[in-house]
Coordinates of C-alpha atoms in Angstrom, one line a residue:
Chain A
X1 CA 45.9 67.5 91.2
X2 CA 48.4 65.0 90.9
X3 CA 51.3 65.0 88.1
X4 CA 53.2 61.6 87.0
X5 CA 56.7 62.0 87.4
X6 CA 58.4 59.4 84.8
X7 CA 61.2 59.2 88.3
X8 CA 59.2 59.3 91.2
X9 CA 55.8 58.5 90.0
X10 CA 52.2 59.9 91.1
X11 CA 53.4 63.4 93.0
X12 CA 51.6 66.3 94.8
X13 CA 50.8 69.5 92.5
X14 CA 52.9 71.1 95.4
X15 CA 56.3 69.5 94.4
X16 CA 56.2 71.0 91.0
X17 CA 57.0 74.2 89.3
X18 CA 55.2 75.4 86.1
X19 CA 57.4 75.5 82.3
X20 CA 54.6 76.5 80.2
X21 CA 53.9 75.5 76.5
X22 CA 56.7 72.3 76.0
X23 CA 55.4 72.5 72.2
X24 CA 57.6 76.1 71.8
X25 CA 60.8 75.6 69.1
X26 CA 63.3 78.5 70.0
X27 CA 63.6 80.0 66.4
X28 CA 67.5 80.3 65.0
X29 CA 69.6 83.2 66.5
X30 CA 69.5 85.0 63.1
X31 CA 65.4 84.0 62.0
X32 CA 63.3 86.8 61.3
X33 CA 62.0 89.1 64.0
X34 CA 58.2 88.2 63.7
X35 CA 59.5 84.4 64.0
X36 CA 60.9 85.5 67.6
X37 CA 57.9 87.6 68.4
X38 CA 55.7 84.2 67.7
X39 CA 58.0 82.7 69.9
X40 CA 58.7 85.1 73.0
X41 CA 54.8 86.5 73.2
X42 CA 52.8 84.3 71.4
X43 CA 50.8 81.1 72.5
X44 CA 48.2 78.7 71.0
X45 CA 46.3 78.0 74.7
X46 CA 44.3 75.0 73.8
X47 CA 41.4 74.5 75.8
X48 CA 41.6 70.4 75.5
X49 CA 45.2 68.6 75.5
X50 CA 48.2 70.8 76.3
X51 CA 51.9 69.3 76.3
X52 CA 53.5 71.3 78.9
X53 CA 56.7 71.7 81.1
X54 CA 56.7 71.4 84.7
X55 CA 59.8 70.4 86.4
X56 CA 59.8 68.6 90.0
X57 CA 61.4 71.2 92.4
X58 CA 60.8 69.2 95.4
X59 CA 61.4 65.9 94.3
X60 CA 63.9 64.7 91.7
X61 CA 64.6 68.6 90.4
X62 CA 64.3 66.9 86.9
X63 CA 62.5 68.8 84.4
X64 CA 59.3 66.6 82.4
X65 CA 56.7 67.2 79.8
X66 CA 53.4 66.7 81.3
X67 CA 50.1 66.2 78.1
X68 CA 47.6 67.3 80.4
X69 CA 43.9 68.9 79.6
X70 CA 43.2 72.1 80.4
X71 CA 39.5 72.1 80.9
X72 CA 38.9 68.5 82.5
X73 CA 43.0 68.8 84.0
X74 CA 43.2 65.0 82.8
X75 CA 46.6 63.8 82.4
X76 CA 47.1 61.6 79.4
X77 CA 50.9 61.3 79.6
X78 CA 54.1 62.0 80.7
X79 CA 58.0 61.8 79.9
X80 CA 61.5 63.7 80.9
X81 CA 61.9 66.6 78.9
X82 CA 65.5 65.4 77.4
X83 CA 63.4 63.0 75.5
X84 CA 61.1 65.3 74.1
X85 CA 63.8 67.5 72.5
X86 CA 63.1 68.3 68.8
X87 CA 66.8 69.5 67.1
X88 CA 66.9 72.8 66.6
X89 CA 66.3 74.5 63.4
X90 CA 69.3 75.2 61.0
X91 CA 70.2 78.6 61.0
X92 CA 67.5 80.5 58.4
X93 CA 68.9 81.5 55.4
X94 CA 66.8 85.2 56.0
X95 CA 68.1 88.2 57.3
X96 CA 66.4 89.6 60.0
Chain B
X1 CA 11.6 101.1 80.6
X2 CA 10.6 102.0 84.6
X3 CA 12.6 104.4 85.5
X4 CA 13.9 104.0 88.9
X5 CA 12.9 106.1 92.1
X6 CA 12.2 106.7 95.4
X7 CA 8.9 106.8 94.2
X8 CA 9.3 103.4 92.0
X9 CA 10.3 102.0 95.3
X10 CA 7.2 102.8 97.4
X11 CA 5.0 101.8 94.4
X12 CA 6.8 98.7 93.9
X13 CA 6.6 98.4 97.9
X14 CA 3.1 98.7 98.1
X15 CA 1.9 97.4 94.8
X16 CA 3.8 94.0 95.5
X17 CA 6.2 92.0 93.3
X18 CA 3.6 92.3 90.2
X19 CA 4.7 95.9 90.2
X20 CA 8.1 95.4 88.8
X21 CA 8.9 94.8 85.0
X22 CA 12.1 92.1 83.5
X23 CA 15.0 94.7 83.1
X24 CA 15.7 93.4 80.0
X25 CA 14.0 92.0 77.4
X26 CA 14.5 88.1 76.2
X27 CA 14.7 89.1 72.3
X28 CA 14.9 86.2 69.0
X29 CA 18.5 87.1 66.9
X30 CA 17.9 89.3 64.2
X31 CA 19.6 87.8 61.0
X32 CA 22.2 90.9 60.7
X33 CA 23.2 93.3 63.2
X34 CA 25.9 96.5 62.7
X35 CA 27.8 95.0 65.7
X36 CA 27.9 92.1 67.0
X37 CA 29.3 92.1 70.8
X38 CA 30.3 88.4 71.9
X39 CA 30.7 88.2 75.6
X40 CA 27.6 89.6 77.8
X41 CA 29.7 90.4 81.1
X42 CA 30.5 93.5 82.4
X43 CA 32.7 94.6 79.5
X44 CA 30.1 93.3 76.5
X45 CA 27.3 95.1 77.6
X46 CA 29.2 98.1 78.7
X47 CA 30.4 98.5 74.8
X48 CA 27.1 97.9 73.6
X49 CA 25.6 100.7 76.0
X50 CA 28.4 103.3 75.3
X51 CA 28.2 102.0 71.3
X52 CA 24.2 103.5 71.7
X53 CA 24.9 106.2 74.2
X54 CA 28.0 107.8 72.4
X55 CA 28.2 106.3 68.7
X56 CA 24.1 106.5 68.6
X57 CA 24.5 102.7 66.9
X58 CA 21.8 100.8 68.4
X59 CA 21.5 97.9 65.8
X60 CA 23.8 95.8 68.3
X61 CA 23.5 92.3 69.9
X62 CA 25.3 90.9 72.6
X63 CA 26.0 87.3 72.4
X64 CA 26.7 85.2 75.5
X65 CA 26.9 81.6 75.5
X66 CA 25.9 81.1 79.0
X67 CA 23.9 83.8 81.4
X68 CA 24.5 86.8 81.7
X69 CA 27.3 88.5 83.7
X70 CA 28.1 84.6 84.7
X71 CA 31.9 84.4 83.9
X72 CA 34.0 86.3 85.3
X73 CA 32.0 89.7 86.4
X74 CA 30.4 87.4 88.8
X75 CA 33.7 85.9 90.1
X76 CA 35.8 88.6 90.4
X77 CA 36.7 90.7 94.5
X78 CA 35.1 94.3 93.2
X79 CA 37.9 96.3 93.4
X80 CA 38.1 99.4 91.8
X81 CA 41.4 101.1 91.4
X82 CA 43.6 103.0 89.5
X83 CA 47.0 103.3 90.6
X84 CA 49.0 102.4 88.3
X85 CA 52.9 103.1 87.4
X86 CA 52.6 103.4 83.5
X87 CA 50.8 106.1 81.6
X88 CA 49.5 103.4 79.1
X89 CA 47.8 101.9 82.1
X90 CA 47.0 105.0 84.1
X91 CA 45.2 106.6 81.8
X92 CA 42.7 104.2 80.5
X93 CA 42.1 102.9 84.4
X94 CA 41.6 106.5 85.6
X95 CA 39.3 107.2 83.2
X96 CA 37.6 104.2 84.6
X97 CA 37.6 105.8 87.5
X98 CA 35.5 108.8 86.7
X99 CA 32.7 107.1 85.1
X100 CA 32.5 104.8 88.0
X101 CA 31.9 107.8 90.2
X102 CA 29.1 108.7 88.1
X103 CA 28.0 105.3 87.1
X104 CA 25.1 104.5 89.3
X105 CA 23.7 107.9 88.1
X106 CA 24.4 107.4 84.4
X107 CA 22.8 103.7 84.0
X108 CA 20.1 104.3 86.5
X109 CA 20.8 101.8 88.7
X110 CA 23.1 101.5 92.0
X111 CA 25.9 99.8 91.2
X112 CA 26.7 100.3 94.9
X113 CA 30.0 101.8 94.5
X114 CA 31.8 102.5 97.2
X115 CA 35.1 104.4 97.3
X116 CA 36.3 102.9 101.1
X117 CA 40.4 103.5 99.7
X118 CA 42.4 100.9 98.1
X119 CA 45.9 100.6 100.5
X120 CA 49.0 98.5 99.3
X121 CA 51.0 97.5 102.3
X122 CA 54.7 98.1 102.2
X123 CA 57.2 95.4 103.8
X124 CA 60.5 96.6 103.1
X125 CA 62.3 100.1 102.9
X126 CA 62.8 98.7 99.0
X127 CA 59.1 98.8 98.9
X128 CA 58.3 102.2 100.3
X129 CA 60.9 103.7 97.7
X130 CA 58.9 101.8 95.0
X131 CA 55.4 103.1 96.4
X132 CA 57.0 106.4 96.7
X133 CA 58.1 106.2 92.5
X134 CA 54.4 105.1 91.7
X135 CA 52.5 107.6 94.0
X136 CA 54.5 110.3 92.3
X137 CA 53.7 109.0 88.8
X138 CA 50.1 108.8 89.8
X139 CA 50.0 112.4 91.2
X140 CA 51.5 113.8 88.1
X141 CA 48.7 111.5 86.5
X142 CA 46.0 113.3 88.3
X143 CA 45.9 110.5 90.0
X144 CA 44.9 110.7 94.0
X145 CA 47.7 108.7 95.9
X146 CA 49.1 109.3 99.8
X147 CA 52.0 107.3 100.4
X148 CA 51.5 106.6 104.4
X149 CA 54.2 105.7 107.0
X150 CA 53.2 102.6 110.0
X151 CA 51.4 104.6 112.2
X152 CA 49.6 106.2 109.1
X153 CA 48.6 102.2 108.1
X154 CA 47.7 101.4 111.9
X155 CA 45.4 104.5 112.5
X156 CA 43.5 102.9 109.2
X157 CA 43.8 99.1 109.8
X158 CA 44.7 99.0 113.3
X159 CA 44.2 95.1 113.9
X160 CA 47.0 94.3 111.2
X161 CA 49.8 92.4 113.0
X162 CA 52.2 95.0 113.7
X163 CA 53.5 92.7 116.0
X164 CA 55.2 89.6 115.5
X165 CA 55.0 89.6 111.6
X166 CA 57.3 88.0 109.5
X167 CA 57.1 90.8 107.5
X168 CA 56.5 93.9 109.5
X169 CA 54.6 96.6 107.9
X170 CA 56.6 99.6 106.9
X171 CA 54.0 102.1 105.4
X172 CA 51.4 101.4 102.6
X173 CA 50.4 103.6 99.2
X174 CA 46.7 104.1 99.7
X175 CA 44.2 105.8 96.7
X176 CA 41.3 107.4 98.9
X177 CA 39.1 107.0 95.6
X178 CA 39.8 103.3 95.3
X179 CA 37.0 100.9 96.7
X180 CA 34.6 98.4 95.9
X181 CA 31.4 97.9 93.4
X182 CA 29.0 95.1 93.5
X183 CA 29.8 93.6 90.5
X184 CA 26.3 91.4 89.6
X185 CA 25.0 94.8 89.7
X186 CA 27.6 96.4 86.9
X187 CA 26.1 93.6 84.8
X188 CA 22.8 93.6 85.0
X189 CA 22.7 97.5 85.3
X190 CA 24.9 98.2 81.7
X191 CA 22.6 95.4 80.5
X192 CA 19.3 97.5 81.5
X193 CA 20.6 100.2 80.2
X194 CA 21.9 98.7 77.0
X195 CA 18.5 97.0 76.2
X196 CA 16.4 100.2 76.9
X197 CA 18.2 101.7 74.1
X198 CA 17.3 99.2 71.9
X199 CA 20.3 96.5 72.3
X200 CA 19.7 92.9 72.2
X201 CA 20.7 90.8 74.4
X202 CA 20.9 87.1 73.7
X203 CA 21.8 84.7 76.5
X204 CA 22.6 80.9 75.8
X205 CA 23.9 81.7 72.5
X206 CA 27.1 80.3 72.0
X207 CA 29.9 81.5 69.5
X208 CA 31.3 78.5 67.5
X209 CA 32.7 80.5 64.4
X210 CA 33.7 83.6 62.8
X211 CA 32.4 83.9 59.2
X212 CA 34.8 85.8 56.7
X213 CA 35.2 87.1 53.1
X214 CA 38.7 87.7 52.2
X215 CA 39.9 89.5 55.1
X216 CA 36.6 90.7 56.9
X217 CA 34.5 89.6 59.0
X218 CA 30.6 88.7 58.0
X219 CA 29.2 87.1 61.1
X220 CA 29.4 84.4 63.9
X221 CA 28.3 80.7 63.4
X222 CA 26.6 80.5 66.4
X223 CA 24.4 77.8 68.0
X224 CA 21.7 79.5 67.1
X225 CA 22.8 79.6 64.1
X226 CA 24.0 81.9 61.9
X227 CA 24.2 85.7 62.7
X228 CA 25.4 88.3 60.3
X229 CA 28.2 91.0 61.2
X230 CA 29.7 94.0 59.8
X231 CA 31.9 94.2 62.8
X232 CA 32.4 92.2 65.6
X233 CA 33.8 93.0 69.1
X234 CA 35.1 90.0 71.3
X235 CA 34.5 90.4 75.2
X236 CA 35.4 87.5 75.9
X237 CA 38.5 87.6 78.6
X238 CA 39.5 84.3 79.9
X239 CA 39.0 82.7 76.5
X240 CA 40.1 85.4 74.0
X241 CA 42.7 82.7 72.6
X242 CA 39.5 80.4 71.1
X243 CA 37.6 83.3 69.6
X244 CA 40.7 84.2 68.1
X245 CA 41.5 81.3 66.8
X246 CA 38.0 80.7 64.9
X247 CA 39.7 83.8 63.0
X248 CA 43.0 81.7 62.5
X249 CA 44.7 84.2 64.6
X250 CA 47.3 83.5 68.2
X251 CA 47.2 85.5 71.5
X252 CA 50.1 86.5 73.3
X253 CA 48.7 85.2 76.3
X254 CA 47.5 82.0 78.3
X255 CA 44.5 81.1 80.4
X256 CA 44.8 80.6 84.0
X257 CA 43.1 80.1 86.9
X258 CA 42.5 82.3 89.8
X259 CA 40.6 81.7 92.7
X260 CA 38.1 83.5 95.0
X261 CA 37.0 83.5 98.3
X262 CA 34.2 84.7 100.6
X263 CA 34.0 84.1 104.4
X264 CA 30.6 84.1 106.4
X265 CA 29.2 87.2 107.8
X266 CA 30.8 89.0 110.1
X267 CA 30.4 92.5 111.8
X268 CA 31.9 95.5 110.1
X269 CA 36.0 94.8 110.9
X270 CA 37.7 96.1 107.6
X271 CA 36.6 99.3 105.8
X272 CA 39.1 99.6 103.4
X273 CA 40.6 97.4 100.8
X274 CA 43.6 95.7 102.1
X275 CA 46.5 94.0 100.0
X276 CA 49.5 92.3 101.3
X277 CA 52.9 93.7 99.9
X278 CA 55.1 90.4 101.0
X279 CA 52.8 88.3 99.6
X280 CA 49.9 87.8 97.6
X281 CA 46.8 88.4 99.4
X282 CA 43.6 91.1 99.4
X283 CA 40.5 91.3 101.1
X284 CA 38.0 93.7 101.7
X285 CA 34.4 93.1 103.2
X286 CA 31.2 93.1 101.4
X287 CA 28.0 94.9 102.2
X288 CA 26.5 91.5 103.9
X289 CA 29.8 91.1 106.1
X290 CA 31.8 88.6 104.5
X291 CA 35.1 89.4 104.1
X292 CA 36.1 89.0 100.4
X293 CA 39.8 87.9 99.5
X294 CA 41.8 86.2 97.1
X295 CA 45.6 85.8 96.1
X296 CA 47.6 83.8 93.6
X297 CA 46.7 82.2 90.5
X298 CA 47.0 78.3 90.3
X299 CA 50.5 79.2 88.2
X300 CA 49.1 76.7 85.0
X301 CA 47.0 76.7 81.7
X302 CA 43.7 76.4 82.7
X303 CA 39.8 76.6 81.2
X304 CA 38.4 74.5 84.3
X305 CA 36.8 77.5 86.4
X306 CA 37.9 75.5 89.2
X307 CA 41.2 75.7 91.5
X308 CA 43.3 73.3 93.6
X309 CA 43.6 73.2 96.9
X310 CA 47.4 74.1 97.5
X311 CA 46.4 77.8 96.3
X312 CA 43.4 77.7 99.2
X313 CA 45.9 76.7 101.8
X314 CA 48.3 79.7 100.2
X315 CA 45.8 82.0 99.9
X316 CA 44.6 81.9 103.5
X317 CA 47.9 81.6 105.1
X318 CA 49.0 84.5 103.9
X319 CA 46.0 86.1 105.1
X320 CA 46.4 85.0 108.2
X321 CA 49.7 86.4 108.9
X322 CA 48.3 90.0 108.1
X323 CA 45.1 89.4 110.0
X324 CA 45.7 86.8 112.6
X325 CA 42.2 88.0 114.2
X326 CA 40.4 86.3 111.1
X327 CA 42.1 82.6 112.2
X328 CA 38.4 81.7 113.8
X329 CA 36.3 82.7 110.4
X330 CA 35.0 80.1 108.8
X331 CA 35.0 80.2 104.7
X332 CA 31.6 80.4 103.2
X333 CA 32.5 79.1 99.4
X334 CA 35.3 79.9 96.9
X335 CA 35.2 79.5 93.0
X336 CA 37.5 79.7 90.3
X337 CA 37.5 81.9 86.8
X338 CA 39.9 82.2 84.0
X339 CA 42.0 84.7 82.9
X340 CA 43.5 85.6 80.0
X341 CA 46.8 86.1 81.5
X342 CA 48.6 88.5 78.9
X343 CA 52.3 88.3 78.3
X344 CA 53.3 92.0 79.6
X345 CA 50.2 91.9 82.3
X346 CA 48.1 94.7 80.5
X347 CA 45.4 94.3 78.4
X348 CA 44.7 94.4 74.9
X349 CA 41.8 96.8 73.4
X350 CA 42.1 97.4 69.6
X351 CA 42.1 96.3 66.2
X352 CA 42.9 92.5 65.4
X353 CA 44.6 92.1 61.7
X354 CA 41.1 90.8 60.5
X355 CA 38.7 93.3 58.8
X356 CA 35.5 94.5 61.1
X357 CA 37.5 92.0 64.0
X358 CA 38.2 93.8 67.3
X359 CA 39.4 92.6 70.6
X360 CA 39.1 93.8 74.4
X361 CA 41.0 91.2 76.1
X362 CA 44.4 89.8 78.0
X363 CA 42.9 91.5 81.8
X364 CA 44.9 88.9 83.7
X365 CA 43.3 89.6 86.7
X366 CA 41.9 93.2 86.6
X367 CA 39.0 93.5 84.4
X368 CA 36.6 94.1 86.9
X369 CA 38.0 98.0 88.0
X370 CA 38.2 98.9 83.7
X371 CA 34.6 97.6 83.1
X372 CA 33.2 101.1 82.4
X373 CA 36.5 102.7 80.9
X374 CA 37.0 99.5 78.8
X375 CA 33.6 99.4 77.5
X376 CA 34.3 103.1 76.8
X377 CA 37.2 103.2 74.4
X378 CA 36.1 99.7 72.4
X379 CA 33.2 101.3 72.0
X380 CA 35.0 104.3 70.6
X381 CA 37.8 101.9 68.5
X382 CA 34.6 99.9 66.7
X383 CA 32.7 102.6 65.9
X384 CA 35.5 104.5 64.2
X385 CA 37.7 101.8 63.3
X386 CA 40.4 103.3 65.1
X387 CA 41.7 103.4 68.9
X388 CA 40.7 106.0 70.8
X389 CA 43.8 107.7 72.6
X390 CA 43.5 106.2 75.7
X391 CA 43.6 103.1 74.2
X392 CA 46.6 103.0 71.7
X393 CA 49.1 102.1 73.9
X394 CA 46.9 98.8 74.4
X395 CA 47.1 97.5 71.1
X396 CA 47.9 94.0 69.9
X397 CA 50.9 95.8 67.7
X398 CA 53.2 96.6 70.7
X399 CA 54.1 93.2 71.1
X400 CA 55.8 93.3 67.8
X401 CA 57.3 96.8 68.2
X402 CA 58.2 96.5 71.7
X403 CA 56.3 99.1 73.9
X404 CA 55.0 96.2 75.9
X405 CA 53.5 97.8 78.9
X406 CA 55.3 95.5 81.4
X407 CA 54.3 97.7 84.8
X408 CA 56.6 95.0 86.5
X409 CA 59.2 95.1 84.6
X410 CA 59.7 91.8 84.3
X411 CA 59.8 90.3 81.2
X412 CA 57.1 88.2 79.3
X413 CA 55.9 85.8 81.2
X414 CA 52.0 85.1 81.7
X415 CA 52.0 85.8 85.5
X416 CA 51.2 89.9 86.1
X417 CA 48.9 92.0 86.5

């Protein structure tokens, strides 16, 4: 397998490091326990199009988001992470 | 049912192949069953057999979208074990244990269980302390463990580099009763068993939805079509995540790939099962001569039952380095499975928040060794709708209270086993 570095381009499997799920949102410090359970434990594992992190270790070091299928391993996109960052979520109004 | 014999064998011998009868029959879906088991590997049909045997419910099917025992009980190394660090663990894989020593007897059928010793190899003084903490916790288990020092390891294994390594074997933590099973055999022998007591056992039968009213369960869309369900068990490892998610329910764990690999024949040159401390490496060899081994997993989500080649190259260096006798042997084949890689690295056996819904699951890579045990206690937790005791510490609940059984200590991550 080869993974599309948005830096370096087309790169050996061997270069990279694994992230997991890039489609995680770290819940606010103070959100409810089951929201951080969900997020420390839990995963959707698709079997079809995953958006994952892997970050180029040794290559550019930079971290990316790969969209990649986990049956077929067909990669249908990829970008640096920074640009996939969602804003993280206001601090919930709950008490834990 | 024949019932299997010396004296089956000479008939079968002499009468010729017409003498011998399908081990299991090839039944049409009933419209309802009591239980509905989806997954027919090892685990499956071992619930279904100790559902009849123990729970005397025999209004069962097994449902398996491909053939039987295909996934991963036929991809798996055969290693029994049980020597494990956490009682959670311990328990449930040394009860394992003792109806594998019996197991041949039980099913009828010789599941060709061998207990050659299981021997981690230690590389560092760090490591022998380590082996020394889970020895102890296995003894006081009742479980069988001798810590050994390097000449112990060399009088066993003496063709191990305890030369030039680049990391030189201190001692090892071997379980005598540890060893190897055939595994196609587990399969097809719970299956025999299961289907003389009346089970069904339905191959090419995929599961493509979980039927509910309010919160329970009333069958599996199926592409057979429909099947009713009072309760259904999922025996599915590998893809737990998509059963569970026709129930609109999430996993705390991923599927990954792990690979496999068998050599060609060779005379008898390892009689024990070997793994490499340093490293990630174990090998034993088979009853034909091929030396069995495997190592990492291919470290990302994956449903493709098929590896890379970076983890070959791994796999076999570091197999090298422990063996560097083996550098001549030629690989016969190696295959890939998925594994439901669980977030603490045990697995999950109970009760999923879903009425009549249960789950045996998250067995990263050591589902094979638990088959009977497993099959055992889910038996136990459907047909009571409760865990058995060996089996609460297992439950999908403990990653919200957090008594994760983490027997590396090491935090969630979808990597142990």
């Amino acid at each position: 397998m080869r993974l599309p570095c948005p830096w370096c381009g087309d790169r050996d499997l061997n270069e990279f490091g694994y992230g997991g799920d890039a489609t995680l949102q770290r819940p606010a410090d103070d959100a409810p326990m089951k929201e951080w359970v969900d997020y420390v434990f839990f995963r959707d594992n698709p079997r079809g199009s995953h958006r994952e992190h892997w970050q180029h270790i040794q290559g550019c070091r930079a971290w990316i988001v790969v969209e990649r299928d986990t049956l077929t391993h067909e990669i249908t996109g990829s970008w640096p992470a920074n640009e996939m960052v969602v804003a993280a979520p206001a601090k919930s109004e709950v008490t834990p | 049912m024949t019932h299997y014999s010396i004296f089956s064998l000479v008939k079968g011998a002499l009468c010729g192949p017409g003498a011998w009868s399908p081990a299991w029959r090839e039944p049409e879906p009933k419209a309802e069953y009591d239980v509905v088991i989806v997954g027919a590997g090892g685990h499956g049909l071992a619930t279904a057999y100790y559902l009849a045997k123990e729970h005397g419910i025999t209004n069962v099917a097994v449902l398996e979208k491909g053939y039987l025992g295909g996934g991963n009980t036929g991809r798996n190394t055969t290693i029994v074990r049980s020597n494990y660090l956490l009682d959670g663990n311990a328990h449930l894989y040394e009860w394992s244990m003792k109806l594998w020593e019996n197991l041949s007897h039980d099913l009828n059928y010789n599941v060709m269980f061998s207990q050659r010793g299981v021997l981690n190899l230690a590389h560092s003084d760090a490591q022998m302390d380590a082996f020394r903490r889970r020895g102890n916790s296995m003894r006081l288990n009742g479980i069988d463990a001798e810590l050994l020092d390097r000449e112990g390891v060399r009088a066993m294994v003496p063709h191990l580099n305890f030369e030039d390594a680049r990391f030189p074997i201190y001692g090892g933590l071997l379980q005598p009763r540890g060893g190897t099973a055939r595994h196609d055999a587990v399969a097809w022998g719970f299956a025999r068993a299961a289907d003389s007591r009346g089970i069904d056992i339905i191959q090419n039968c995929e599961v493509t939805g979980i039927r509910r009213e309010g919160n329970r369960v009333t069958g599996v869309e199926t592409s057979r079509g429909f099947i009713g369900a009072k309760k259904i068990g999922i025996a599915v490892a590998g893809n737990s995540s998509r059963l569970a998610a026709m129930a609109g329910l999430r996993l705390p764990m991923e599927s990954h790939l792990l690979q496999a690999f068998v050599s060609e024949a060779l005379k008898p040159v390892i009689d024990t099962v070997v793994t490499y401390g340093a490293h990630h490496f174990y090998v034993s060899q088979s009853d034909k001569g091929s030396l069995v081994f495997g190592g990492d997993l291919d470290g990302y989500n994956s449903y493709a039952q098929r590896g890379n080649l970076p983890v070959v190259e791994d796999v076999i260096t570091a197999g090298l380095s422990l063996f560097p006798n083996l550098s001549r042997v030629k690989l016969l084949r190696h295959w890939g499975g998925v594994m439901d890689m669980s977030m603490d690295g045990s697995p999950i056996i109970g009760k999923l928040p879903v009425e009549g819904l249960y789950l045996n699951g998250g067995w990263c890579y050591g589902g094979f060794k638990a088959t009977p045990g497993s099959g055992w206690v889910f038996a136990h937790t459907i047909a009571n709708d409760q865990p058995h005791p060996i089996n609460e510490p297992l439950s999908l609940e403990r990653f919200e209270t957090g008594a994760v059984l983490d027997e590396k200590g090491a935090g969630p991550v979808p990597g142990h086993h």
